[in-house]
PDB file of C-alpha atoms in Angstrom:
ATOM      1  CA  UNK A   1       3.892  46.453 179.225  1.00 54.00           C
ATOM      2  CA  UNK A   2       7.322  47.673 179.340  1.00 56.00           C
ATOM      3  CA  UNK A   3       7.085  50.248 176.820  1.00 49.00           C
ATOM      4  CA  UNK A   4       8.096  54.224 176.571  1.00 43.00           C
ATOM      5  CA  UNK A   5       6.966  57.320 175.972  1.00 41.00           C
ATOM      6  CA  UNK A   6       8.494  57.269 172.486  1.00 49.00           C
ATOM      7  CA  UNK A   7       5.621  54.403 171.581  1.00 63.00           C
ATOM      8  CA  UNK A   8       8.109  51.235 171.598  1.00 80.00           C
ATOM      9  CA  UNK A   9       7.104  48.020 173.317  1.00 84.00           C
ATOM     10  CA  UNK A  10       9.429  45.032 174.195  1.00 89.00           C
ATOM     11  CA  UNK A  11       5.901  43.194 174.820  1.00 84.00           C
ATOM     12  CA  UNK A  12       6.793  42.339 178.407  1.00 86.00           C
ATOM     13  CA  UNK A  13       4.851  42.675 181.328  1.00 81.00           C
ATOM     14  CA  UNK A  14       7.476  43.106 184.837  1.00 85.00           C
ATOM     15  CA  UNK A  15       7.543  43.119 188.300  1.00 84.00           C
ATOM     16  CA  UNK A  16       9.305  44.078 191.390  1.00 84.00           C
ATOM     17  CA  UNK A  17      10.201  40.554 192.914  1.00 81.00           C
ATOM     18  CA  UNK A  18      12.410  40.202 196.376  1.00 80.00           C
ATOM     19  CA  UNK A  19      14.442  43.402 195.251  1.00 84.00           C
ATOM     20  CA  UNK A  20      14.864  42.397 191.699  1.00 89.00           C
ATOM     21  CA  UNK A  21      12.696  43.099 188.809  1.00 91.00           C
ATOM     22  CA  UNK A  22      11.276  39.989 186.647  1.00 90.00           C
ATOM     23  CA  UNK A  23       9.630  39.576 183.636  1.00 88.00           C
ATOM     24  CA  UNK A  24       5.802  38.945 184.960  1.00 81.00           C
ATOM     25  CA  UNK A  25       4.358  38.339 181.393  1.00 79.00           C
ATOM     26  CA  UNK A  26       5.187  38.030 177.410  1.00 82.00           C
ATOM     27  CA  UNK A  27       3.119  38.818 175.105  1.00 78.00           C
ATOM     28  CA  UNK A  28       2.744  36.299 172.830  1.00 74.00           C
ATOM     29  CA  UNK A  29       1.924  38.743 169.874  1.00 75.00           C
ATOM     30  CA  UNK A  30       5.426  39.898 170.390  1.00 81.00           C
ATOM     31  CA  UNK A  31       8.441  39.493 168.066  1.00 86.00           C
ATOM     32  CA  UNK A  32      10.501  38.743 171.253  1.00 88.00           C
ATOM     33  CA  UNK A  33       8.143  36.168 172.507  1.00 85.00           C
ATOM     34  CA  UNK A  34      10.730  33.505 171.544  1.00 88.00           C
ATOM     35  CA  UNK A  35      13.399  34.612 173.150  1.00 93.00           C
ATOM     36  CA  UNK A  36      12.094  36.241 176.680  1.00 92.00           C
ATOM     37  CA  UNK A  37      10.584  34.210 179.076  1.00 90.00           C
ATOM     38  CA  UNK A  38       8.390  34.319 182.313  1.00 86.00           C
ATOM     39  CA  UNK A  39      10.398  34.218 185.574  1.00 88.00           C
ATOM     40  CA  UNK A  40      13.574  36.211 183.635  1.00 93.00           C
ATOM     41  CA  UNK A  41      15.512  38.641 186.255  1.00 94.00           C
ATOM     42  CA  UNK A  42      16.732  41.573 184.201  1.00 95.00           C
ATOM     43  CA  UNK A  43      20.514  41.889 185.111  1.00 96.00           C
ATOM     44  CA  UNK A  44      21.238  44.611 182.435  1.00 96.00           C
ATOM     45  CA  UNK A  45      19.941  46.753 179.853  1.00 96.00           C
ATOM     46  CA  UNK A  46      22.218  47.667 177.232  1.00 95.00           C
ATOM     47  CA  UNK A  47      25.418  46.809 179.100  1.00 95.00           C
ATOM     48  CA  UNK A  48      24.002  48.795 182.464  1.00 96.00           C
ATOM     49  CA  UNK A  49      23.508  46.850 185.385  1.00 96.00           C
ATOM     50  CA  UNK A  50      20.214  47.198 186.530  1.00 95.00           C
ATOM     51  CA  UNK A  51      20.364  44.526 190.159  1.00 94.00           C
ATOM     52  CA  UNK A  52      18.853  46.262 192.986  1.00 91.00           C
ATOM     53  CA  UNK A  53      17.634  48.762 191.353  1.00 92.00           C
ATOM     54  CA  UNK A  54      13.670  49.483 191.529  1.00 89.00           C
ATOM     55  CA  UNK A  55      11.454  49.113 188.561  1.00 87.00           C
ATOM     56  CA  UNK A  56      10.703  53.177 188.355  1.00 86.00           C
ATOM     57  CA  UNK A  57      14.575  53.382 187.197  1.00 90.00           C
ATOM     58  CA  UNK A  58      14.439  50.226 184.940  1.00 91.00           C
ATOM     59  CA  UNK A  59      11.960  51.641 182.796  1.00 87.00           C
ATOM     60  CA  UNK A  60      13.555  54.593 181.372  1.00 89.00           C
ATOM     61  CA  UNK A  61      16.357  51.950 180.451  1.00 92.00           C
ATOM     62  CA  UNK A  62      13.738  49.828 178.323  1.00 91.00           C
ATOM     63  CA  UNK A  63      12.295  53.314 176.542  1.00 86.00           C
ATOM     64  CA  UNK A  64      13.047  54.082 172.810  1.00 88.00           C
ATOM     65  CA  UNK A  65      11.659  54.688 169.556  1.00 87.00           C
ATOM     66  CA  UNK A  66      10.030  51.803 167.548  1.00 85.00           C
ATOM     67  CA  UNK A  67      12.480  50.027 165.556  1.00 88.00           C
ATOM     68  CA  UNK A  68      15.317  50.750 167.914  1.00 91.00           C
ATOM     69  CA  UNK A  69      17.323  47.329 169.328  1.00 92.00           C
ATOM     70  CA  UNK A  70      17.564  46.501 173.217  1.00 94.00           C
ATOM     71  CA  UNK A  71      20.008  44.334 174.820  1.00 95.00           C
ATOM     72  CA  UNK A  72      19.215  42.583 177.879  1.00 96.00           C
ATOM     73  CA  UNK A  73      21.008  40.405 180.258  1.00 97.00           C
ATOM     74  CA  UNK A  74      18.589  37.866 182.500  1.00 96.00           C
ATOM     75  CA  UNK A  75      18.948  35.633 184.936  1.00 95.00           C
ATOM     76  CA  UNK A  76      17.663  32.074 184.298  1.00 93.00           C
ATOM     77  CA  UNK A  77      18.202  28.866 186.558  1.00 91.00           C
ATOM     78  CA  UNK A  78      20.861  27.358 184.311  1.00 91.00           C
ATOM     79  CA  UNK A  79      22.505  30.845 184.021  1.00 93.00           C
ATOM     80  CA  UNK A  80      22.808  33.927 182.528  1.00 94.00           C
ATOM     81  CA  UNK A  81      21.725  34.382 179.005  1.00 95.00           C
ATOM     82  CA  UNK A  82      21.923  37.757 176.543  1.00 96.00           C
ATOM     83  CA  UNK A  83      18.655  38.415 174.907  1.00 95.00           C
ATOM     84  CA  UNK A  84      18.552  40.886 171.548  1.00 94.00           C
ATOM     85  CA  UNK A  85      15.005  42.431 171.528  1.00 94.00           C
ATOM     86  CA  UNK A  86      13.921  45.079 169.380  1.00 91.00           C
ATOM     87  CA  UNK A  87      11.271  47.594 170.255  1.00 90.00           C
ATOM     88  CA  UNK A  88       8.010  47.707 168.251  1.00 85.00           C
ATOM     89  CA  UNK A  89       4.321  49.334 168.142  1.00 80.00           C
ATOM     90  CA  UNK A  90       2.174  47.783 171.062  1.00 71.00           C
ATOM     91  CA  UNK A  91      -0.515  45.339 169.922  1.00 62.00           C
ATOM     92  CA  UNK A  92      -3.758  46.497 169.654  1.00 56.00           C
ATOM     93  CA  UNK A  93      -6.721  44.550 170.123  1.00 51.00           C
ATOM     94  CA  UNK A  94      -9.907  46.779 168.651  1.00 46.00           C
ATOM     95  CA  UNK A  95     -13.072  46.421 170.103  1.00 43.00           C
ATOM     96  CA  UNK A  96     -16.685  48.099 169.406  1.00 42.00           C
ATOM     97  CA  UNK A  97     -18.077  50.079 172.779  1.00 44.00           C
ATOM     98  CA  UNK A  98     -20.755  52.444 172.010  1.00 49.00           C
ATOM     99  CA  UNK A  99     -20.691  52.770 168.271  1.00 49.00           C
ATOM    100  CA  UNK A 100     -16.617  53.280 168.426  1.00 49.00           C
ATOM    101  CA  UNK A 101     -13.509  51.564 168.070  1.00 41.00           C
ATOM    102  CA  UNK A 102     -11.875  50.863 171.525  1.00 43.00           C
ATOM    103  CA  UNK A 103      -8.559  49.499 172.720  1.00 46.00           C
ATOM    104  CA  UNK A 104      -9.281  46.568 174.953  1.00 47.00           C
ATOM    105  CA  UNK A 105      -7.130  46.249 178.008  1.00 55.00           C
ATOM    106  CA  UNK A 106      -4.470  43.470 177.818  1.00 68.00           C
ATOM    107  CA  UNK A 107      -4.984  40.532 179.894  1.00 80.00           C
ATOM    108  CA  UNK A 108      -2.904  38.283 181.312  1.00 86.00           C
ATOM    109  CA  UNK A 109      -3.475  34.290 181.830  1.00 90.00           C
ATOM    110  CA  UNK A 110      -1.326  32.897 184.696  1.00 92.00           C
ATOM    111  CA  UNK A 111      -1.474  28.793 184.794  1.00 92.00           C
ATOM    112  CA  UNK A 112       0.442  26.138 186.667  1.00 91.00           C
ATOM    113  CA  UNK A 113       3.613  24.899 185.043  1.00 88.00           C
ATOM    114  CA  UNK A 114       4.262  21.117 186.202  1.00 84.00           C
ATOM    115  CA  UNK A 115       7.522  20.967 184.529  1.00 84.00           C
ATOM    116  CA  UNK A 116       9.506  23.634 185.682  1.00 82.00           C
ATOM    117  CA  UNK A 117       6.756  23.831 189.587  1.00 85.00           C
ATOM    118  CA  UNK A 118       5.964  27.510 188.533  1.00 87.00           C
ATOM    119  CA  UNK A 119       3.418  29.573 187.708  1.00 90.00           C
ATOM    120  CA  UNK A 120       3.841  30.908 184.043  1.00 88.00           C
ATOM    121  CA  UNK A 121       1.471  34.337 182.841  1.00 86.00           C
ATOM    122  CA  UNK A 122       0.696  35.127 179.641  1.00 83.00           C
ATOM    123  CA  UNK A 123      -0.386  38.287 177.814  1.00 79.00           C
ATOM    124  CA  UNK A 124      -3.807  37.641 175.878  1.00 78.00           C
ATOM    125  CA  UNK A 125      -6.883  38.604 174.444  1.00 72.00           C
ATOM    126  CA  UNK A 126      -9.644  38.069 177.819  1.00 71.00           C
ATOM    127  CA  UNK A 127     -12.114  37.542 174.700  1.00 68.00           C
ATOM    128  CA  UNK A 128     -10.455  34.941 172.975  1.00 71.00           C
ATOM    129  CA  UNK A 129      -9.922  32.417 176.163  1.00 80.00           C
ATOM    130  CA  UNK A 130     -11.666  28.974 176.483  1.00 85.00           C
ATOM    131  CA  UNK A 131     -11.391  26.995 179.597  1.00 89.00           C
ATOM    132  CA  UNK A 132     -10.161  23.374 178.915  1.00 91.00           C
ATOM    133  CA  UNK A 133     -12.413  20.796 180.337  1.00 91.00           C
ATOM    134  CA  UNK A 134     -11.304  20.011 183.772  1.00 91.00           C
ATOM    135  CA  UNK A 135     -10.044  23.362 184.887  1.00 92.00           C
ATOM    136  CA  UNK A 136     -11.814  26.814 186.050  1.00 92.00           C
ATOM    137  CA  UNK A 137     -11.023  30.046 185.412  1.00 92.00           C
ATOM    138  CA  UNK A 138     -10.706  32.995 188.258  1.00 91.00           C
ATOM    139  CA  UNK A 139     -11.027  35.964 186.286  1.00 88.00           C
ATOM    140  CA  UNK A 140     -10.192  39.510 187.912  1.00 85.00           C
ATOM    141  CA  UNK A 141     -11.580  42.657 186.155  1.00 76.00           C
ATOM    142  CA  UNK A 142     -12.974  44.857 188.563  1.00 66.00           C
ATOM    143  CA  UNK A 143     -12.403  45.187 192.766  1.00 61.00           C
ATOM    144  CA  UNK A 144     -15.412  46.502 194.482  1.00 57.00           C
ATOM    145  CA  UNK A 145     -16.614  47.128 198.386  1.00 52.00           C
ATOM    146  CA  UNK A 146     -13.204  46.424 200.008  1.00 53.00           C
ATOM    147  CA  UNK A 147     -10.222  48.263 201.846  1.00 49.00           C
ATOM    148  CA  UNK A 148      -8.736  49.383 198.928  1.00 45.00           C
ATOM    149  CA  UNK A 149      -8.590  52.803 196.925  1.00 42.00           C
ATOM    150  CA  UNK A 150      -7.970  51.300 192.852  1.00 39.00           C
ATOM    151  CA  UNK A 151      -5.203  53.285 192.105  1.00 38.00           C
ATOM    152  CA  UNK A 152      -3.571  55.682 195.380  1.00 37.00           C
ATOM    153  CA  UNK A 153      -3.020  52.662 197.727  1.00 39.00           C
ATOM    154  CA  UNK A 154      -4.131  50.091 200.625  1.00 39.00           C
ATOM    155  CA  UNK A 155      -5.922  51.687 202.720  1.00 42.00           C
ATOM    156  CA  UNK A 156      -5.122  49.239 205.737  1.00 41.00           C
ATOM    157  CA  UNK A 157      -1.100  49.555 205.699  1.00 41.00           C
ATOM    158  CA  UNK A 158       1.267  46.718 207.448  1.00 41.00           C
ATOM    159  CA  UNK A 159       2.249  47.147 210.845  1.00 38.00           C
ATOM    160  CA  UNK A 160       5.114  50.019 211.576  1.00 43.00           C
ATOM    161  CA  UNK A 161       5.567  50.054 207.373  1.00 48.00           C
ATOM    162  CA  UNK A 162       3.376  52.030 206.211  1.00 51.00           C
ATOM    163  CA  UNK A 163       3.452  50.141 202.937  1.00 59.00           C
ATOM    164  CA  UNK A 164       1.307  47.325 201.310  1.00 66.00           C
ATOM    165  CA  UNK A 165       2.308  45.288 198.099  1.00 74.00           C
ATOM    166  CA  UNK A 166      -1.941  43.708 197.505  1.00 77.00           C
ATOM    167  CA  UNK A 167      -2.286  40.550 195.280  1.00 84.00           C
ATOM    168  CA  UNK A 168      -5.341  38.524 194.838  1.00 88.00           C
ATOM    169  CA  UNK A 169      -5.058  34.486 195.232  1.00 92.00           C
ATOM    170  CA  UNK A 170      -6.577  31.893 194.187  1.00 93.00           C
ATOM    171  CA  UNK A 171      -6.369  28.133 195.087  1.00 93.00           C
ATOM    172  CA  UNK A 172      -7.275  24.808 194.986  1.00 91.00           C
ATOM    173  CA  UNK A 173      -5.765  21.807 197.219  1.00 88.00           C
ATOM    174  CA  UNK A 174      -2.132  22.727 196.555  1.00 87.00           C
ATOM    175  CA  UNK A 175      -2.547  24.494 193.143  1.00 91.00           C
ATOM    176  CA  UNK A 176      -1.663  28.055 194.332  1.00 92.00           C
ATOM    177  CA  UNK A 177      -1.997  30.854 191.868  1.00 94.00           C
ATOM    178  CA  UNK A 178      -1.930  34.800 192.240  1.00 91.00           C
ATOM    179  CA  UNK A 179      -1.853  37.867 190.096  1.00 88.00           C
ATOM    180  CA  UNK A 180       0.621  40.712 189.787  1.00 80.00           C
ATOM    181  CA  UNK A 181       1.334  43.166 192.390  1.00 76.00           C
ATOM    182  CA  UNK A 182       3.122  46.266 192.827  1.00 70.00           C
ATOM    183  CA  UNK A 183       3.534  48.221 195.760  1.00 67.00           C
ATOM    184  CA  UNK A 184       1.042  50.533 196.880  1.00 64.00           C
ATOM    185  CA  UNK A 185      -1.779  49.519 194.020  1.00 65.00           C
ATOM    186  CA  UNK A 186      -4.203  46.868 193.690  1.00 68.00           C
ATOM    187  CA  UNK A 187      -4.638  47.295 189.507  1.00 67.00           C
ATOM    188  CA  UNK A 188      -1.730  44.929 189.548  1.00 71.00           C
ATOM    189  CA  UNK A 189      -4.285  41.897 190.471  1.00 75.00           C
ATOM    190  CA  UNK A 190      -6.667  43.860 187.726  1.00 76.00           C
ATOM    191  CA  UNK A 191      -7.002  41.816 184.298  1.00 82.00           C
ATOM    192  CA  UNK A 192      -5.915  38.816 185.238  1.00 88.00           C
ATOM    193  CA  UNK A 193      -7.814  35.100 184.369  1.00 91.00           C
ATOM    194  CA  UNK A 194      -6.030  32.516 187.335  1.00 93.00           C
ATOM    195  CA  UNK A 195      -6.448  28.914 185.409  1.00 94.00           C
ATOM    196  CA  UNK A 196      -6.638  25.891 188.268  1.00 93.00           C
ATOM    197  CA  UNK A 197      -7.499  22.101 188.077  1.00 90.00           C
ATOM    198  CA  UNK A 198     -11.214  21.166 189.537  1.00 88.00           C
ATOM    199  CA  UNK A 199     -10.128  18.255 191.678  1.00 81.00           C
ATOM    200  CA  UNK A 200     -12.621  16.211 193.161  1.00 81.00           C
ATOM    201  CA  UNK A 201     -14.606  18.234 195.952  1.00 82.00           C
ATOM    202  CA  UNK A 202     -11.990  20.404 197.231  1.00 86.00           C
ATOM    203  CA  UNK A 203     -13.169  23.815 197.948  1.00 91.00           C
ATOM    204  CA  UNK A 204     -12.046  27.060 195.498  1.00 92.00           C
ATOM    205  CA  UNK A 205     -10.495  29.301 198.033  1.00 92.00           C
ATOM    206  CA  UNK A 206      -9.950  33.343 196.739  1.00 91.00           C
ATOM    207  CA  UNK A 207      -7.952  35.892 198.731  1.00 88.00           C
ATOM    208  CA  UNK A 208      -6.752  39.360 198.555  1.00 83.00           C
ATOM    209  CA  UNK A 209      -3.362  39.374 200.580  1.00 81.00           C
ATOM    210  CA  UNK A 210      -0.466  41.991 201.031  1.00 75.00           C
ATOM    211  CA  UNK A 211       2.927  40.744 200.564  1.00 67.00           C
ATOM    212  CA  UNK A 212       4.172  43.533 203.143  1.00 54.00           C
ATOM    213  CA  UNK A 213       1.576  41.745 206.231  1.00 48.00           C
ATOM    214  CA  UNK A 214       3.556  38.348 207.842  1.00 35.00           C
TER     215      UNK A 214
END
Protein backbone atom coordinates (compact mmCIF):
# COMPACT_ATOMS: atom_id res chain seq x y z
CA UNK A 1 0.00 0.00 0.00
CA UNK A 2 1.23 3.35 -0.74
CA UNK A 3 1.24 4.69 2.61
CA UNK A 4 3.94 6.70 4.98
CA UNK A 5 5.59 6.68 7.89
CA UNK A 6 3.22 9.29 9.32
CA UNK A 7 0.33 6.31 9.20
CA UNK A 8 -1.67 7.74 6.01
CA UNK A 9 -2.80 5.41 3.26
CA UNK A 10 -4.08 6.42 -0.27
CA UNK A 11 -5.23 2.56 -0.35
CA UNK A 12 -3.22 1.86 -3.49
CA UNK A 13 -1.08 -0.85 -4.21
CA UNK A 14 1.92 0.35 -7.19
CA UNK A 15 4.39 -0.83 -9.32
CA UNK A 16 7.40 -0.12 -11.32
CA UNK A 17 6.08 -0.75 -14.98
CA UNK A 18 8.47 -0.10 -18.28
CA UNK A 19 10.09 2.94 -16.34
CA UNK A 20 6.91 4.34 -15.03
CA UNK A 21 5.17 3.61 -11.87
CA UNK A 22 1.34 2.33 -12.01
CA UNK A 23 -1.22 1.83 -9.74
CA UNK A 24 -1.05 -2.25 -9.31
CA UNK A 25 -4.12 -2.41 -6.92
CA UNK A 26 -7.09 -0.31 -5.06
CA UNK A 27 -8.34 -1.14 -2.24
CA UNK A 28 -11.75 -1.30 -2.37
CA UNK A 29 -12.19 -0.35 1.41
CA UNK A 30 -10.72 2.90 0.35
CA UNK A 31 -12.39 6.34 0.20
CA UNK A 32 -10.48 6.85 -3.13
CA UNK A 33 -11.61 3.64 -4.59
CA UNK A 34 -13.93 5.63 -6.89
CA UNK A 35 -11.79 7.73 -8.28
CA UNK A 36 -8.27 5.70 -8.79
CA UNK A 37 -8.13 2.97 -10.95
CA UNK A 38 -5.95 -0.14 -11.90
CA UNK A 39 -3.54 0.47 -14.82
CA UNK A 40 -3.24 4.52 -13.68
CA UNK A 41 0.48 5.93 -14.49
CA UNK A 42 1.19 8.51 -11.82
CA UNK A 43 2.38 11.66 -13.79
CA UNK A 44 2.46 13.96 -10.66
CA UNK A 45 2.03 14.26 -7.10
CA UNK A 46 1.01 17.48 -5.88
CA UNK A 47 2.01 19.47 -8.97
CA UNK A 48 5.66 17.49 -9.09
CA UNK A 49 6.31 15.50 -11.95
CA UNK A 50 7.09 12.22 -10.99
CA UNK A 51 7.79 10.37 -15.04
CA UNK A 52 10.88 8.44 -14.96
CA UNK A 53 11.37 8.56 -11.77
CA UNK A 54 11.66 5.12 -9.69
CA UNK A 55 9.12 4.10 -7.17
CA UNK A 56 11.76 4.53 -4.02
CA UNK A 57 11.42 8.48 -4.85
CA UNK A 58 7.59 8.37 -5.52
CA UNK A 59 6.86 7.27 -2.20
CA UNK A 60 8.06 9.96 -0.06
CA UNK A 61 5.79 12.14 -2.46
CA UNK A 62 2.57 10.02 -1.45
CA UNK A 63 3.64 10.25 2.58
CA UNK A 64 1.61 12.46 5.04
CA UNK A 65 -0.39 12.54 8.02
CA UNK A 66 -3.97 11.07 8.02
CA UNK A 67 -6.42 13.54 7.00
CA UNK A 68 -4.00 15.42 4.82
CA UNK A 69 -5.23 15.85 0.82
CA UNK A 70 -3.04 14.45 -2.21
CA UNK A 71 -3.22 15.52 -5.68
CA UNK A 72 -2.36 13.27 -8.37
CA UNK A 73 -2.05 13.47 -12.04
CA UNK A 74 -2.45 9.85 -14.05
CA UNK A 75 -2.27 8.73 -17.17
CA UNK A 76 -5.33 6.91 -18.60
CA UNK A 77 -5.94 5.77 -22.35
CA UNK A 78 -8.36 8.58 -23.13
CA UNK A 79 -5.97 11.04 -21.34
CA UNK A 80 -4.84 12.63 -18.51
CA UNK A 81 -7.10 13.04 -15.59
CA UNK A 82 -6.46 14.96 -11.93
CA UNK A 83 -7.43 12.78 -9.09
CA UNK A 84 -8.08 14.52 -5.35
CA UNK A 85 -7.31 11.73 -2.78
CA UNK A 86 -7.07 12.20 0.75
CA UNK A 87 -4.91 10.14 3.04
CA UNK A 88 -6.53 7.96 5.74
CA UNK A 89 -5.78 5.10 8.48
CA UNK A 90 -4.98 1.73 6.60
CA UNK A 91 -7.74 -0.89 6.82
CA UNK A 92 -7.39 -3.42 9.16
CA UNK A 93 -8.68 -6.74 8.85
CA UNK A 94 -8.43 -8.51 12.61
CA UNK A 95 -7.92 -11.96 12.85
CA UNK A 96 -7.55 -14.53 15.95
CA UNK A 97 -3.89 -16.49 15.82
CA UNK A 98 -3.01 -18.02 19.01
CA UNK A 99 -5.41 -16.54 21.48
CA UNK A 100 -4.60 -12.81 19.97
CA UNK A 101 -5.79 -10.32 17.70
CA UNK A 102 -3.70 -10.27 14.43
CA UNK A 103 -3.53 -8.07 11.36
CA UNK A 104 -4.07 -10.27 8.36
CA UNK A 105 -1.95 -9.51 5.36
CA UNK A 106 -3.80 -7.76 2.48
CA UNK A 107 -4.44 -9.71 -0.52
CA UNK A 108 -4.84 -8.92 -3.78
CA UNK A 109 -7.33 -10.63 -6.51
CA UNK A 110 -6.10 -10.08 -10.11
CA UNK A 111 -8.92 -11.29 -12.83
CA UNK A 112 -9.30 -10.91 -16.57
CA UNK A 113 -11.04 -7.79 -17.77
CA UNK A 114 -12.82 -8.58 -21.28
CA UNK A 115 -13.83 -5.09 -21.76
CA UNK A 116 -10.97 -3.05 -21.54
CA UNK A 117 -8.31 -6.88 -22.60
CA UNK A 118 -6.54 -6.28 -19.17
CA UNK A 119 -5.89 -7.75 -16.20
CA UNK A 120 -7.51 -5.71 -13.26
CA UNK A 121 -6.16 -6.54 -9.22
CA UNK A 122 -7.93 -5.88 -6.41
CA UNK A 123 -7.10 -5.40 -2.73
CA UNK A 124 -9.21 -7.94 -0.51
CA UNK A 125 -9.81 -9.94 2.33
CA UNK A 126 -8.04 -13.77 1.11
CA UNK A 127 -10.83 -15.00 3.73
CA UNK A 128 -13.73 -13.55 2.33
CA UNK A 129 -13.20 -14.85 -1.52
CA UNK A 130 -15.54 -17.41 -3.26
CA UNK A 131 -14.71 -18.78 -6.59
CA UNK A 132 -17.63 -18.34 -9.11
CA UNK A 133 -18.62 -21.53 -10.73
CA UNK A 134 -16.65 -21.97 -13.82
CA UNK A 135 -13.40 -20.39 -12.81
CA UNK A 136 -10.31 -21.53 -10.45
CA UNK A 137 -8.42 -19.77 -8.26
CA UNK A 138 -4.31 -19.76 -8.16
CA UNK A 139 -3.65 -18.59 -4.85
CA UNK A 140 0.06 -17.53 -3.84
CA UNK A 141 0.91 -17.35 -0.07
CA UNK A 142 4.04 -18.91 0.53
CA UNK A 143 7.29 -19.83 -2.06
CA UNK A 144 9.17 -22.81 -0.93
CA UNK A 145 12.26 -25.14 -2.37
CA UNK A 146 13.21 -22.84 -5.30
CA UNK A 147 16.05 -20.36 -6.48
CA UNK A 148 14.91 -17.69 -4.60
CA UNK A 149 15.90 -15.97 -1.16
CA UNK A 150 12.02 -14.33 0.05
CA UNK A 151 13.12 -11.08 0.63
CA UNK A 152 17.26 -10.18 -0.47
CA UNK A 153 16.85 -11.30 -4.15
CA UNK A 154 17.00 -13.99 -7.15
CA UNK A 155 19.44 -15.95 -6.59
CA UNK A 156 19.93 -16.93 -10.40
CA UNK A 157 20.47 -13.23 -11.90
CA UNK A 158 19.91 -12.45 -15.87
CA UNK A 159 22.70 -12.68 -18.08
CA UNK A 160 25.48 -9.64 -17.85
CA UNK A 161 22.57 -7.71 -15.46
CA UNK A 162 22.95 -8.76 -12.49
CA UNK A 163 19.32 -8.00 -11.79
CA UNK A 164 16.00 -10.05 -11.75
CA UNK A 165 12.39 -8.51 -11.58
CA UNK A 166 10.50 -12.51 -10.44
CA UNK A 167 6.68 -12.82 -11.04
CA UNK A 168 4.68 -15.91 -10.80
CA UNK A 169 2.15 -16.82 -13.85
CA UNK A 170 -0.54 -18.47 -14.29
CA UNK A 171 -2.53 -19.55 -17.43
CA UNK A 172 -5.01 -21.17 -19.19
CA UNK A 173 -5.41 -21.38 -23.20
CA UNK A 174 -4.92 -17.64 -23.75
CA UNK A 175 -6.13 -16.34 -20.32
CA UNK A 176 -2.71 -15.08 -19.05
CA UNK A 177 -2.52 -13.78 -15.54
CA UNK A 178 0.52 -12.86 -13.17
CA UNK A 179 1.17 -11.24 -9.86
CA UNK A 180 3.16 -8.19 -8.84
CA UNK A 181 6.78 -7.87 -9.10
CA UNK A 182 9.42 -5.63 -8.07
CA UNK A 183 12.90 -5.82 -8.74
CA UNK A 184 15.10 -7.88 -6.80
CA UNK A 185 12.13 -9.64 -4.52
CA UNK A 186 9.83 -12.37 -5.04
CA UNK A 187 7.13 -11.15 -2.02
CA UNK A 188 5.75 -9.15 -4.87
CA UNK A 189 4.05 -12.54 -6.35
CA UNK A 190 3.29 -13.20 -2.35
CA UNK A 191 -0.60 -12.78 -1.48
CA UNK A 192 -1.95 -12.90 -4.52
CA UNK A 193 -5.34 -15.23 -5.64
CA UNK A 194 -4.90 -15.35 -9.94
CA UNK A 195 -8.83 -15.95 -10.98
CA UNK A 196 -8.94 -17.91 -14.65
CA UNK A 197 -11.81 -19.57 -16.69
CA UNK A 198 -11.76 -23.67 -16.60
CA UNK A 199 -12.19 -24.20 -20.31
CA UNK A 200 -12.79 -27.49 -21.50
CA UNK A 201 -9.57 -29.77 -20.99
CA UNK A 202 -6.92 -27.33 -21.45
CA UNK A 203 -4.12 -27.78 -19.11
CA UNK A 204 -3.47 -25.07 -15.94
CA UNK A 205 0.02 -24.03 -16.66
CA UNK A 206 1.99 -22.05 -13.42
CA UNK A 207 5.36 -20.33 -13.80
CA UNK A 208 7.77 -18.31 -11.90
CA UNK A 209 9.51 -15.99 -14.59
CA UNK A 210 11.91 -12.89 -14.37
CA UNK A 211 11.00 -9.99 -16.38
CA UNK A 212 14.88 -9.09 -16.63
CA UNK A 213 15.59 -12.99 -18.58
CA UNK A 214 14.51 -12.65 -22.67
Amino acid sequence: MANGSSGGTLGICLQNAGGRVIVDAVDSRSPNSAAVRTGDVIAAVNGVNVLGLPLSAVRPLLAGPVGTPARLSVLRPEGEAVLSLVRHEPPVQPAVQGGQLVTVPLHKLVVWDHGHAQQVATATSRNSMQTPQGFLDVTVVDVENLPVCYEVGWSITSLGTGTATPYVEASVKTCRLRTGSQTGKLSAAINNTLRLPVVDTSPLRIRVKNDDVS
